[in-house]
PDB file of C-alpha atoms in Angstrom:
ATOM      1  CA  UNK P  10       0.000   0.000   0.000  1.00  0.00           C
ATOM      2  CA  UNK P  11       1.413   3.684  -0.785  1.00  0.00           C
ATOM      3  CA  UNK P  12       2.218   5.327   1.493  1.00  0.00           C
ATOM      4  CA  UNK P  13      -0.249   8.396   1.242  1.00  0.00           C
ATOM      5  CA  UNK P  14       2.262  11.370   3.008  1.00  0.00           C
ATOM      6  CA  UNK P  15       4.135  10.667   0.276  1.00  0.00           C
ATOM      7  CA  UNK P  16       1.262  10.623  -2.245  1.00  0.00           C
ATOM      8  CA  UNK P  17       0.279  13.779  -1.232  1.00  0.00           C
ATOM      9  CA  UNK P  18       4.442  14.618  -1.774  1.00  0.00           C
ATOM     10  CA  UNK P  19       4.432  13.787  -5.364  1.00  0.00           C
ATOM     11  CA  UNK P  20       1.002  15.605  -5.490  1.00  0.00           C
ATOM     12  CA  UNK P  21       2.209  18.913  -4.227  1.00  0.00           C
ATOM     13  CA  UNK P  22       5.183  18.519  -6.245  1.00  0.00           C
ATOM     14  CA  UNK P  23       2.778  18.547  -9.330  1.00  0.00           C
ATOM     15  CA  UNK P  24       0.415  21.465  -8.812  1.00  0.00           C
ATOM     16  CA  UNK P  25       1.621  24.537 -10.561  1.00  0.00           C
ATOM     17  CA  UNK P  26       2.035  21.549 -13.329  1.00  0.00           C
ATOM     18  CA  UNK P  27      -1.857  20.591 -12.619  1.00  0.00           C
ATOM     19  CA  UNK P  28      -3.009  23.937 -12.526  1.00  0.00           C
ATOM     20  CA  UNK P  29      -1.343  25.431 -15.819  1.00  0.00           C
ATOM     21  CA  UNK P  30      -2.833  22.013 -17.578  1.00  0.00           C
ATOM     22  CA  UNK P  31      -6.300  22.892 -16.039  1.00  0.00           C
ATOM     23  CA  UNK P  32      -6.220  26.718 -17.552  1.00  0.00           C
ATOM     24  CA  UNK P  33      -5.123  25.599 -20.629  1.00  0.00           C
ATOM     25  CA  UNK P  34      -7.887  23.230 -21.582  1.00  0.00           C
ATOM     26  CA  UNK P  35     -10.504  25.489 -19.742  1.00  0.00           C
ATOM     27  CA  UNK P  36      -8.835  28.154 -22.286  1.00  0.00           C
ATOM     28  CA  UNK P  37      -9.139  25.752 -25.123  1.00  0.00           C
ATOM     29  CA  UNK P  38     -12.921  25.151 -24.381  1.00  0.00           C
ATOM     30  CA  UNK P  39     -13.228  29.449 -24.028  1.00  0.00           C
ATOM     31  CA  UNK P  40     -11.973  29.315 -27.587  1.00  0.00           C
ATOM     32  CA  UNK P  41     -14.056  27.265 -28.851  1.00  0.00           C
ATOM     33  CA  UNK P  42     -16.867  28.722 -27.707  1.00  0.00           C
ATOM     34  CA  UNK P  43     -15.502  32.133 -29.239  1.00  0.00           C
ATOM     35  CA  UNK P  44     -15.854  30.565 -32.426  1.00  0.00           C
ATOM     36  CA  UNK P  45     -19.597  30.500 -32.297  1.00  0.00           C
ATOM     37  CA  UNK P  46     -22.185  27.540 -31.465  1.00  0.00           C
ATOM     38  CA  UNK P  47     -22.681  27.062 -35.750  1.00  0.00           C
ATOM     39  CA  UNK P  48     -18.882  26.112 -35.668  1.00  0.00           C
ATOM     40  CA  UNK P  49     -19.451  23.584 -32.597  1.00  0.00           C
ATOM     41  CA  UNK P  50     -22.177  21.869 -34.155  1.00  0.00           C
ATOM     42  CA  UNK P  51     -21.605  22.055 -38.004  1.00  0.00           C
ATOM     43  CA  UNK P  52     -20.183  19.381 -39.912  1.00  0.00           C
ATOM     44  CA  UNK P  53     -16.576  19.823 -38.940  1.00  0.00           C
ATOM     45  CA  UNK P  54     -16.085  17.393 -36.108  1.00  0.00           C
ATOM     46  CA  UNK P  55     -12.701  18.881 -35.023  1.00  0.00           C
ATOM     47  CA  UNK P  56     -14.249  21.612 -32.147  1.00  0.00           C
ATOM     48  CA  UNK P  57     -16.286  19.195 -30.576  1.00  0.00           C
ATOM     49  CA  UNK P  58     -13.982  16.770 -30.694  1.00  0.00           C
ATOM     50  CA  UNK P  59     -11.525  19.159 -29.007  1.00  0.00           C
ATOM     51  CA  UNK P  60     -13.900  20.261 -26.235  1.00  0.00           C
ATOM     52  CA  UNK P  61     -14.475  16.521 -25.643  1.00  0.00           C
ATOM     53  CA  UNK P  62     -10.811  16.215 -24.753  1.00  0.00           C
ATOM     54  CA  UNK P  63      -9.962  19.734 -23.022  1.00  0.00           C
ATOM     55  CA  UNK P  64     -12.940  18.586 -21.050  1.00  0.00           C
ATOM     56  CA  UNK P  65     -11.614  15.153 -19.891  1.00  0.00           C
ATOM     57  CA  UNK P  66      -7.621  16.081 -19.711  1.00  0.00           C
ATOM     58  CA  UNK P  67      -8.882  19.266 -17.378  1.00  0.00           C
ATOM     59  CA  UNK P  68     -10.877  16.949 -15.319  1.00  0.00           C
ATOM     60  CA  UNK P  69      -7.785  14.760 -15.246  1.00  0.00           C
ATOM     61  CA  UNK P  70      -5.923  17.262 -13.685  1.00  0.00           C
ATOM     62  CA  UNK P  71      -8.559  18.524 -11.322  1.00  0.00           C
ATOM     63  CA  UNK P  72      -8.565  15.118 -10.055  1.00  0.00           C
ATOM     64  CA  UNK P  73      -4.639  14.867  -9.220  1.00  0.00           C
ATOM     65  CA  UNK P  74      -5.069  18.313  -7.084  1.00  0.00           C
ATOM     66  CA  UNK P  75      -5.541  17.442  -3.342  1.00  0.00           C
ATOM     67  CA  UNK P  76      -8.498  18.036  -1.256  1.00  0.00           C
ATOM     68  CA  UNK P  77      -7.066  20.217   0.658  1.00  0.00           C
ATOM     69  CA  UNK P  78      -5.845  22.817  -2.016  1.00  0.00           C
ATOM     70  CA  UNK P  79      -9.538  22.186  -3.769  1.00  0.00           C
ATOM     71  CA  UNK P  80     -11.039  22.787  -0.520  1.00  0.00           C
ATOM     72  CA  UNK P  81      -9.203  26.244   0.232  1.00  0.00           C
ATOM     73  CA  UNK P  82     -10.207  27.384  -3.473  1.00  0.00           C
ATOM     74  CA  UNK P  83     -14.181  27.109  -3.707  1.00  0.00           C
ATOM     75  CA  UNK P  84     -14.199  29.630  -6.232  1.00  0.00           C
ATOM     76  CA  UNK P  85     -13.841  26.736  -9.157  1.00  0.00           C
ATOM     77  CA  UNK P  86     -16.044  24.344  -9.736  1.00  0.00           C
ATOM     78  CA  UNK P  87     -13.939  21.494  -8.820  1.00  0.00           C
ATOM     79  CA  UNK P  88     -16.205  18.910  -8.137  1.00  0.00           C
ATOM     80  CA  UNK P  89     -18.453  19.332 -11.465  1.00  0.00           C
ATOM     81  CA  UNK P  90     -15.490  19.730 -13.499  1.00  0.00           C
ATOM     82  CA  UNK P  91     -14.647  16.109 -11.826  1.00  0.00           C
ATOM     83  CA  UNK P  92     -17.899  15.144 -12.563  1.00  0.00           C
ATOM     84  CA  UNK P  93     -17.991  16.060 -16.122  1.00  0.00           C
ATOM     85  CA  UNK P  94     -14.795  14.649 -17.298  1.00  0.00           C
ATOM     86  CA  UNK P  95     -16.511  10.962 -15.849  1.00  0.00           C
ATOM     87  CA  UNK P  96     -19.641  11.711 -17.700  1.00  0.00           C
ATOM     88  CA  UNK P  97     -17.725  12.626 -20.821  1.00  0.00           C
ATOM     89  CA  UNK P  98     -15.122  10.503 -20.541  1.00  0.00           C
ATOM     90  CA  UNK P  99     -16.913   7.190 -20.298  1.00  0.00           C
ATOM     91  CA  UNK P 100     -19.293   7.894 -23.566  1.00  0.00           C
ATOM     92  CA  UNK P 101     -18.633   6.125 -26.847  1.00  0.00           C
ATOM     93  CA  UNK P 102     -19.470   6.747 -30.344  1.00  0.00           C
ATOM     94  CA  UNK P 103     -22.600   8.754 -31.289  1.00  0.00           C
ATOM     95  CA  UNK P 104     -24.181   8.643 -27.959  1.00  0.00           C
ATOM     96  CA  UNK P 105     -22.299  11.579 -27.139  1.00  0.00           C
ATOM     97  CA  UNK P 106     -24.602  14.339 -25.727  1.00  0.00           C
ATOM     98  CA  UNK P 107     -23.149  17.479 -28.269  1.00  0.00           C
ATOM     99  CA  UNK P 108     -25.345  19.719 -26.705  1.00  0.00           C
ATOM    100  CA  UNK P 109     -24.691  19.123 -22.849  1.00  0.00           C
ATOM    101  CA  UNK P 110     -20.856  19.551 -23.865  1.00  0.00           C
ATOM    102  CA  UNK P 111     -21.852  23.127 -25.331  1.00  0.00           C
ATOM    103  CA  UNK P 112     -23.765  24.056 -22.557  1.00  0.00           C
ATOM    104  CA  UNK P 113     -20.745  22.912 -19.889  1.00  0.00           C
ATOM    105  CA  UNK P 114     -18.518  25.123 -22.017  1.00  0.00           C
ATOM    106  CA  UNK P 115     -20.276  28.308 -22.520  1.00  0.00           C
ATOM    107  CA  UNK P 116     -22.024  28.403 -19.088  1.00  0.00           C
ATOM    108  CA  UNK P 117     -19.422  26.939 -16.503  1.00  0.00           C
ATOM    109  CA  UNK P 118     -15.853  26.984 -18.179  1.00  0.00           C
ATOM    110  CA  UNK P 119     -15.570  30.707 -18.262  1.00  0.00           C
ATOM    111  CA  UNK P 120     -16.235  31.737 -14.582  1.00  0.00           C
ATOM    112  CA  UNK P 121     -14.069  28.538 -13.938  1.00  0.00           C
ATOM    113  CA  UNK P 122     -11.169  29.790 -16.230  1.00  0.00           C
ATOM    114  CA  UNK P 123     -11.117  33.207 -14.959  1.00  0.00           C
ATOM    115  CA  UNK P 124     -10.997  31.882 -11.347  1.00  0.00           C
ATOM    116  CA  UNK P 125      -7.943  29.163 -12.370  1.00  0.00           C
ATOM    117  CA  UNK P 126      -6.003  31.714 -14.014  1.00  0.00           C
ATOM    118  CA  UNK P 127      -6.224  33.869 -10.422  1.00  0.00           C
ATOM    119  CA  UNK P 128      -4.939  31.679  -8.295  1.00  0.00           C
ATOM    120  CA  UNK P 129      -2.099  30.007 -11.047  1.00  0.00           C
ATOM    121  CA  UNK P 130      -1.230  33.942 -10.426  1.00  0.00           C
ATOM    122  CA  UNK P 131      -0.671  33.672  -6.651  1.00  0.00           C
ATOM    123  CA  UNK P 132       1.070  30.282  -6.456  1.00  0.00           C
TER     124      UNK P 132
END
């Protein structure tokens, strides 16, 4: 069994790593939502695609931050971007709901991006 002070070690060692990956593919989903909902949802696959993935890799990352540095930032959404990455990232194929991924992006990510980038400033 590992030994969990020293999980939570390698875990500190990682967070500015963590929290840079987090802004970036919250900033990748602000993009893409910059680009307009006809881009998301026309017949190019590549922005939903790429809001699948920013979604899942930031939830990644959210997940390897401890619960104590989640817990003294409430500000983000930690928990639903935790949640959302599982929901996303465990759908296959075309059951993939499009427009629950648009309506993460353009009504959560933003207010969750603008809080990440604050405290990536203060660490």
């Amino acid at each position: 069994m590992a030994d969990p002070s020293r999980r939570n070690a390698e875990r500190d060692a990682r967070l500015l790593q963590n929290v840079i990956a987090i802004e970036s593919h919250l900033l990748e989903c602000v993009d893409i939502v910059e680009r307009g909902e006809e881009a998301f949802f026309g017949s190019d696959f590549i922005y939903r695609n790429a809001a699948y993935a920013a979604l899942i890799q930031a939830g990644n990352a959210v997940k390897d931050l401890s619960e104590l540095f989640r817990v003294a930032h409430p500000e983000v959404n930690w928990r639903e971007l935790m949640r959302t990455r599982d929901k996303v990232g465990h759908i296959y194929g075309e059951s993939v709901d499009w427009d629950t991924i648009w309506a993460a992006i353009v009504e959560h990510i933003p207010s969750d991006l603008a809080a990440v980038t604050q405290i990536r400033s203060g660490i």
